[in-house]
Amino acid sequence: MLKDKRILLILTGGIAAYKGLDLIRRLRERGAAVTPVLTRAAEQFVTPLSVSALAGEKVYRDLFDLTDEAEMGHIQLSRSADLILIAPATADIMAKMAQGRADDLASTLLLATDTPVMVAPAMNVRMWDHAATQRNLAQIKGDGVTVVGPNDGDMACGEFGPGRMAGPLEIVAAVEAHFGPRPLTGKRVLVTSGPTHEPIDPVRYIANRSSGAQGTALACALLDLGAAVTFVTGPADVAPPVGADVVRVETAHQMKDAVLAGLPADAAVFAAAVADWHVAGASAHKLKKSKDGLPALAFAENPDILAHVAQMTDGRPGLVVGFAAETDDVVANATAKRARKGCDWIVANDVSPETGIMGGSENAITLISDAGAEGWPRMSKAAVAARLAQRIADALA
Ligand code: C5P
């Protein structure tokens, strides 16, 4: 039930806007009040009259409508709801959100709000798959936006694939889940993410190609399920998730200290690509070229943070999850790694360059636990994260 909940529903301009009309009915059937906002493009697909008739409320359409500014300014409008829902959400509104643009009523409301935001994307499959849209998607998720769908299916444009808006009942279920008790409420989860940087001297360092995308997506998914997340991150490409307690580190040693300071936790997930070695006796001064030859770097082993936490006798998290990035014999190597490190699960993936997984937007993983090896189909890193977060919730239940 959505009794006493006010949803600010933004309809943007796509053919799926007609499903927005049904969505209004479904939300109201469950007791929600719906304040509708239409973009100019949405008015090409549904009329303000039908939207306001179904919502039983005035439709907001224009940023510069002075009467509305007197009655209710856009700032107040943006904050008077319990949830802002964008359905359908076009590639254009997602791009505006990712950039923080505010050039019409809908985008201005989204920039001015402190209310949770949920989007149900709908667009042509090529537009959805486009690197720019996927970048914007990752950005808005990182900003704390919840995304429902899109689904695979036949599209109005005659193509087939992901891009079809989630059905109104699916969206209603996501809205109800948003307001309902969430399975990880009251649980603390620690997540490590990103690469580490190991200094050679004050300006040079040794690093790896980890972007932090999978760890960040997982932290977002855990937050969506209600967990309190401590996010220990090396210098990643992706911005850390909004709503997490973010601890930024550079080296493996700093990461270990931050992890130990972040315990106790109900679960700990080690998605970081921690350097195995650091430069022993890193120089406090910038190394200079010299006629006497090349500098010799000596390496020393870094602490294995995952193994350390997995083997703690006192205060070990109830569930310890490691990642294994492999290029050969993925399952055999990851199974051996699970035993060696003493963790409960290993999320294994093949990072051979031809898979495009390292630094890419998709992942194909095998979950290794005491139940054996379970291969998951290739899917977006966000979908892997959502599924993994749900499995963590099931394990902690
Ligand atoms: O041994 P390997 O680096 O392949 O193991 C990967 C897993 O171990 C990941 O979960 C990673 O976060 C964790 N790890 C760690 N500390 C290290 C090395 C790896 O926590 N020094």
mmCIF file of C-alpha atoms and ligand atoms in Angstrom, residues 192 270-276 302-307 321-326 337 340-341, ligand 1:
data_model
loop_
_atom_site.group_PDB
_atom_site.id
_atom_site.type_symbol
_atom_site.label_atom_id
_atom_site.label_comp_id
_atom_site.label_asym_id
_atom_site.label_seq_id
_atom_site.Cartn_x
_atom_site.Cartn_y
_atom_site.Cartn_z
ATOM 1 C CA THR A 192 36.293 -2.363 -0.794
ATOM 2 C CA PHE A 270 36.303 -7.230 -1.186
ATOM 3 C CA ALA A 271 35.847 -5.958 -4.724
ATOM 4 C CA ALA A 272 39.038 -3.881 -4.739
ATOM 5 C CA ALA A 273 41.917 -4.821 -7.023
ATOM 6 C CA VAL A 274 44.600 -4.565 -4.377
ATOM 7 C CA ALA A 275 48.196 -4.461 -5.558
ATOM 8 C CA ASP A 276 50.041 -7.578 -4.461
ATOM 9 C CA ASN A 302 51.281 -6.249 0.625
ATOM 10 C CA PRO A 303 48.960 -7.549 3.319
ATOM 11 C CA ASP A 304 46.183 -9.761 1.938
ATOM 12 C CA ILE A 305 43.219 -7.887 3.398
ATOM 13 C CA LEU A 306 40.604 -10.431 2.347
ATOM 14 C CA ALA A 307 42.549 -13.376 3.810
ATOM 15 C CA VAL A 321 33.046 -12.314 -0.061
ATOM 16 C CA GLY A 322 36.114 -12.058 -2.267
ATOM 17 C CA PHE A 323 36.515 -11.380 -5.976
ATOM 18 C CA ALA A 324 38.816 -13.252 -8.322
ATOM 19 C CA ALA A 325 39.846 -11.735 -11.611
ATOM 20 C CA GLU A 326 41.361 -14.533 -13.670
ATOM 21 C CA LYS A 337 41.500 -19.118 -3.986
ATOM 22 C CA ARG A 340 43.289 -20.486 0.447
ATOM 23 C CA LYS A 341 41.802 -17.209 1.630
HETATM 24 O O1 C5P B 1 44.804 -12.944 -4.592
HETATM 25 P P1 C5P B 1 43.952 -12.143 -5.494
HETATM 26 O O2 C5P B 1 44.428 -10.715 -5.609
HETATM 27 O O3 C5P B 1 43.660 -12.730 -6.822
HETATM 28 O O4 C5P B 1 42.536 -12.130 -4.728
HETATM 29 C C1 C5P B 1 41.530 -11.283 -5.078
HETATM 30 C C2 C5P B 1 40.662 -11.010 -3.890
HETATM 31 O O5 C5P B 1 41.427 -10.738 -2.733
HETATM 32 C C3 C5P B 1 39.803 -9.771 -4.081
HETATM 33 O O6 C5P B 1 38.618 -9.945 -3.350
HETATM 34 C C4 C5P B 1 40.666 -8.673 -3.479
HETATM 35 O O7 C5P B 1 39.893 -7.575 -3.054
HETATM 36 C C5 C5P B 1 41.309 -9.388 -2.313
HETATM 37 N N1 C5P B 1 42.660 -8.937 -1.981
HETATM 38 C C6 C5P B 1 42.884 -8.265 -0.803
HETATM 39 N N2 C5P B 1 44.155 -7.874 -0.462
HETATM 40 C C7 C5P B 1 45.199 -8.147 -1.265
HETATM 41 C C8 C5P B 1 44.978 -8.832 -2.479
HETATM 42 C C9 C5P B 1 43.705 -9.197 -2.814
HETATM 43 O O8 C5P B 1 41.921 -7.996 -0.062
HETATM 44 N N3 C5P B 1 46.405 -7.766 -0.938
#
